[in-house]
Coordinates of N, CA and C in Angstrom, one line a residue:
M1 N 183.7 102.3 237.2 CA 183.1 101.3 235.9 C 181.8 100.3 236.1
A2 N 180.5 100.3 236.2 CA 179.8 99.7 236.6 C 179.8 98.4 235.4
V3 N 179.9 97.1 235.6 CA 180.0 96.4 234.5 C 179.0 95.2 235.1
T4 N 178.3 94.7 234.3 CA 176.6 93.5 234.7 C 177.6 92.8 232.9
M5 N 177.4 91.5 233.4 CA 178.1 90.4 233.1 C 176.3 89.2 232.9
Y6 N 175.9 89.2 231.6 CA 174.8 88.2 231.5 C 175.2 86.7 231.1
G7 N 174.7 85.5 231.5 CA 175.0 84.6 230.7 C 174.2 83.6 231.7
I8 N 175.4 82.3 231.7 CA 175.0 81.1 232.3 C 176.2 80.7 232.6
P9 N 176.5 80.4 233.9 CA 177.1 80.3 234.4 C 178.4 78.7 234.6
N10 N 177.5 77.9 233.9 CA 178.5 76.3 233.5 C 178.8 76.5 232.0
C11 N 178.5 77.8 231.0 CA 179.1 78.0 229.8 C 180.4 78.6 229.7
D12 N 181.9 77.6 229.0 CA 182.6 77.5 228.6 C 183.1 79.2 228.2
T13 N 182.0 79.5 226.9 CA 182.8 81.1 227.3 C 182.8 82.1 228.3
I14 N 181.7 81.6 229.0 CA 181.4 82.8 230.4 C 182.7 82.6 231.2
K15 N 182.7 81.3 231.4 CA 183.7 81.2 232.4 C 185.4 82.0 231.6
K16 N 185.0 81.7 230.4 CA 186.4 82.6 229.9 C 186.4 84.0 230.2
A17 N 185.2 84.6 229.9 CA 185.1 86.2 229.8 C 185.3 86.4 232.0
R18 N 184.4 85.4 232.6 CA 184.6 86.1 233.8 C 186.4 85.6 234.4
T19 N 187.1 84.7 233.7 CA 188.3 84.8 234.2 C 189.1 86.0 233.7
W20 N 188.7 86.1 232.8 CA 189.8 87.4 231.9 C 190.1 88.8 233.2
L21 N 188.3 88.7 233.3 CA 188.1 89.8 233.7 C 188.8 89.6 235.5
D22 N 188.4 88.7 235.8 CA 189.1 88.4 237.4 C 190.3 88.9 236.7
D23 N 190.6 88.4 236.1 CA 192.8 88.0 236.1 C 193.1 89.4 235.9
H24 N 192.5 89.9 235.7 CA 192.6 91.7 235.0 C 192.5 92.5 236.1
G25 N 191.3 92.1 237.5 CA 191.2 93.4 238.3 C 189.8 94.2 238.2
F26 N 188.9 93.4 237.3 CA 187.7 94.0 237.4 C 186.4 93.1 237.5
S27 N 185.5 94.3 238.9 CA 184.8 93.9 239.2 C 183.4 94.0 238.2
Y28 N 183.0 92.8 238.3 CA 181.8 92.8 238.0 C 180.3 91.8 238.6
D29 N 179.3 92.2 238.1 CA 178.1 91.6 238.8 C 177.7 90.7 238.1
F30 N 177.2 89.2 238.1 CA 176.8 88.5 237.0 C 175.5 87.9 237.2
H31 N 174.9 88.2 236.1 CA 173.2 87.8 235.8 C 173.1 86.3 234.9
D32 N 172.9 85.6 235.8 CA 172.5 84.4 236.1 C 171.0 84.2 234.7
Y33 N 170.9 83.7 233.1 CA 169.4 83.5 233.0 C 168.8 82.7 233.4
K34 N 169.4 81.7 233.8 CA 168.7 80.4 234.2 C 167.9 80.9 236.0
K35 N 168.7 81.7 236.9 CA 167.9 81.8 238.4 C 167.7 83.0 237.7
A36 N 167.3 84.0 237.0 CA 166.8 85.3 236.8 C 165.9 85.9 235.7
G37 N 166.5 84.7 234.4 CA 165.6 85.1 233.1 C 166.5 86.3 232.6
I38 N 165.1 86.7 231.8 CA 166.2 88.3 231.0 C 164.5 88.9 230.4
E39 N 164.5 89.7 230.9 CA 163.2 90.4 230.6 C 163.3 90.9 229.2
E40 N 162.0 91.4 228.6 CA 161.8 91.4 226.9 C 162.7 93.2 227.0
A41 N 161.8 93.7 227.5 CA 162.7 95.4 228.0 C 164.0 94.8 227.7
K42 N 164.6 94.6 228.7 CA 166.5 94.7 228.0 C 166.8 94.0 226.5
L43 N 166.0 93.0 226.6 CA 167.0 92.1 224.8 C 166.0 93.4 224.0
E44 N 164.7 94.2 224.3 CA 164.9 95.3 223.2 C 165.6 96.5 223.0
A45 N 166.4 96.8 224.6 CA 167.0 97.7 224.2 C 168.4 97.3 224.0
W46 N 168.9 96.1 224.0 CA 170.4 95.6 223.7 C 169.5 95.3 222.2
V47 N 168.9 94.8 221.2 CA 168.3 95.2 220.1 C 168.9 96.6 219.1
A48 N 168.1 97.0 219.9 CA 168.2 98.6 219.6 C 169.9 99.1 219.7
E49 N 170.6 99.2 220.3 CA 171.7 99.3 220.0 C 173.3 98.5 219.3
V50 N 172.5 96.7 219.1 CA 172.9 96.1 218.3 C 172.6 95.3 217.1
G51 N 171.5 95.2 217.2 CA 170.6 94.7 216.3 C 170.5 93.4 216.8
W52 N 169.1 92.3 216.3 CA 169.0 90.9 216.9 C 170.1 90.1 216.3
E53 N 171.0 90.2 215.3 CA 171.6 88.9 214.6 C 173.1 88.4 215.3
P54 N 173.7 89.6 216.2 CA 174.4 89.5 217.4 C 173.8 88.6 218.1
L55 N 172.9 88.8 218.4 CA 172.4 88.3 220.2 C 171.6 87.1 220.1
L56 N 171.3 86.9 218.6 CA 170.5 85.1 219.1 C 171.7 84.6 218.2
N57 N 172.0 83.2 218.8 CA 172.5 82.2 218.7 C 172.2 81.1 218.0
R58 N 172.4 81.2 217.2 CA 171.8 79.9 215.5 C 173.0 79.2 216.1
R59 N 174.2 78.9 216.5 CA 174.2 77.3 216.5 C 174.4 76.8 217.8
G60 N 173.4 77.0 218.5 CA 173.6 76.3 220.0 C 172.3 75.2 219.7
T61 N 172.4 74.1 220.7 CA 171.3 73.7 220.2 C 170.1 73.8 220.6
T62 N 169.7 74.8 221.3 CA 167.9 74.8 222.1 C 167.4 76.0 220.5
F63 N 168.5 76.6 219.6 CA 168.0 76.9 218.3 C 167.7 76.3 217.2
R64 N 169.0 74.9 217.9 CA 168.7 74.2 216.5 C 167.6 73.4 216.6
K65 N 166.6 73.5 217.7 CA 165.8 72.7 218.5 C 164.4 73.1 218.0
L66 N 164.5 74.5 217.5 CA 163.5 74.8 217.3 C 162.4 74.4 215.8
S67 N 161.0 74.3 216.1 CA 160.7 74.1 214.9 C 161.0 74.6 213.7
D68 N 160.9 74.2 212.4 CA 161.4 75.4 211.2 C 160.3 76.4 211.1
A69 N 158.9 76.8 211.8 CA 158.2 77.8 211.9 C 158.7 78.7 212.3
D70 N 159.2 78.2 213.8 CA 159.8 79.6 214.9 C 161.4 79.7 214.0
K71 N 162.3 79.0 213.3 CA 163.1 79.0 212.6 C 163.2 80.9 211.7
A72 N 162.0 80.5 210.6 CA 161.8 81.0 209.7 C 161.2 82.1 209.8
D73 N 161.3 83.4 209.0 CA 161.0 84.7 208.9 C 161.3 85.5 210.3
I74 N 162.9 85.6 210.7 CA 163.2 86.2 212.4 C 163.4 87.4 211.8
D75 N 162.6 88.2 213.1 CA 162.9 89.7 212.6 C 162.9 90.0 214.0
A76 N 163.4 91.4 214.5 CA 163.7 91.9 215.6 C 162.4 91.5 216.9
A77 N 161.6 91.2 216.6 CA 160.8 91.2 217.5 C 160.8 90.1 218.0
K78 N 160.7 89.1 216.9 CA 160.4 87.9 217.0 C 161.1 87.0 217.6
A79 N 162.4 86.9 217.1 CA 164.1 87.1 217.9 C 164.0 87.5 219.5
V80 N 163.4 88.8 220.1 CA 163.3 89.0 221.5 C 162.5 88.1 222.2
R81 N 161.3 87.5 221.5 CA 160.7 86.8 221.8 C 161.4 85.4 222.2
L82 N 161.7 84.6 221.3 CA 162.5 83.4 221.0 C 163.3 84.0 222.4
M83 N 164.3 84.5 222.7 CA 165.4 84.8 223.4 C 165.1 85.2 225.3
A84 N 163.8 85.2 224.9 CA 163.1 85.8 226.3 C 162.7 84.1 227.1
A85 N 162.0 84.0 225.4 CA 161.3 82.8 226.5 C 162.6 81.3 226.2
N86 N 163.5 81.6 225.5 CA 164.4 80.6 225.7 C 166.2 81.6 226.2
P87 N 166.6 81.8 227.2 CA 167.7 82.5 226.7 C 169.2 82.2 226.8
S88 N 168.8 80.7 226.9 CA 170.1 79.9 226.3 C 170.4 80.4 224.7
M89 N 169.1 80.6 224.2 CA 169.5 80.9 222.7 C 170.5 82.6 222.7
I90 N 170.0 83.7 223.5 CA 171.3 84.6 223.7 C 172.5 84.4 223.3
K91 N 173.5 84.9 222.9 CA 174.9 84.9 222.8 C 175.5 84.7 224.0
R92 N 176.4 84.4 224.2 CA 177.3 84.8 225.7 C 178.7 85.0 225.8
P93 N 179.1 85.4 226.2 CA 178.2 87.0 227.6 C 177.7 87.6 226.3
V94 N 177.1 89.1 226.8 CA 176.3 90.2 226.8 C 177.1 90.8 227.8
V95 N 177.4 92.0 228.0 CA 178.1 93.4 228.6 C 177.9 94.2 229.5
E96 N 177.2 94.6 229.8 CA 176.9 96.3 229.8 C 178.2 96.7 230.6
R97 N 178.1 97.5 230.2 CA 179.4 98.8 231.1 C 179.2 100.2 230.3
D98 N 180.1 100.7 230.9 CA 180.4 102.3 230.3 C 181.0 102.2 228.8
G99 N 179.7 102.8 228.4 CA 180.2 102.0 227.1 C 179.1 101.1 225.5
P100 N 179.7 100.7 224.7 CA 179.2 100.1 224.0 C 178.5 98.2 224.4
L101 N 177.9 98.1 224.6 CA 177.4 97.2 224.6 C 178.2 95.8 224.1
M102 N 178.6 95.0 224.5 CA 180.0 93.6 224.4 C 179.2 92.2 224.4
V103 N 179.4 91.9 223.0 CA 178.5 90.6 223.1 C 179.5 89.6 222.6
G104 N 179.7 88.5 223.4 CA 180.6 87.3 222.8 C 182.3 88.1 224.0
F105 N 182.7 86.9 223.3 CA 183.9 87.4 224.7 C 185.2 86.6 223.1
S106 N 185.8 87.5 223.1 CA 187.5 87.9 222.8 C 188.2 88.6 223.3
P107 N 189.7 88.1 223.8 CA 190.9 88.3 224.8 C 191.1 89.8 224.1
A108 N 190.9 90.0 222.7 CA 191.9 91.4 222.4 C 190.7 92.4 222.2
D109 N 189.4 91.8 222.2 CA 187.9 92.8 222.1 C 188.2 93.4 223.6
Y110 N 188.6 92.3 224.7 CA 188.0 92.9 226.5 C 189.5 93.8 226.4
A111 N 190.3 93.3 226.4 CA 191.9 94.3 226.1 C 191.7 96.1 225.9
A112 N 190.9 95.8 224.7 CA 190.8 97.2 223.8 C 189.7 98.0 224.5
A113 N 188.3 97.1 225.3 CA 187.3 97.6 225.7 C 187.6 98.0 227.0
F114 N 188.6 97.7 227.9 CA 188.6 97.9 229.4 C 190.0 98.5 229.3
D115 N 190.7 98.5 227.9 CA 192.4 99.4 228.4 C 192.0 100.9 229.4
G116 N 192.6 100.7 230.3 CA 192.7 101.9 230.7 C 191.4 102.5 232.2
E117 N 191.1 101.3 231.5 CA 189.7 101.5 233.1 C 190.0 101.4 234.0

């Protein structure tokens, strides 16, 4: 199974997810937003699959520092533009694999998703 994890290496949630995958023997590629960025087309595909709400991290400092105008009237297209310009606003991690896109980390969710792989 091909697995790609998207995120920022120094994020605590990314570290937990990577540790879980490593401890359970799963190999994966890591896409570092800080080094490689993220294409709008990739974000649009994710939004089409899971919606923009689960992907946009509204609790982080990057989002909170936005102007009120940028925070207002967010729709899918605006969310994609914001996340492409500020990848740290994408909830982490995002995992592409054979199966549904995974957003965020929970040991129970990972166990259920990767069980039997």
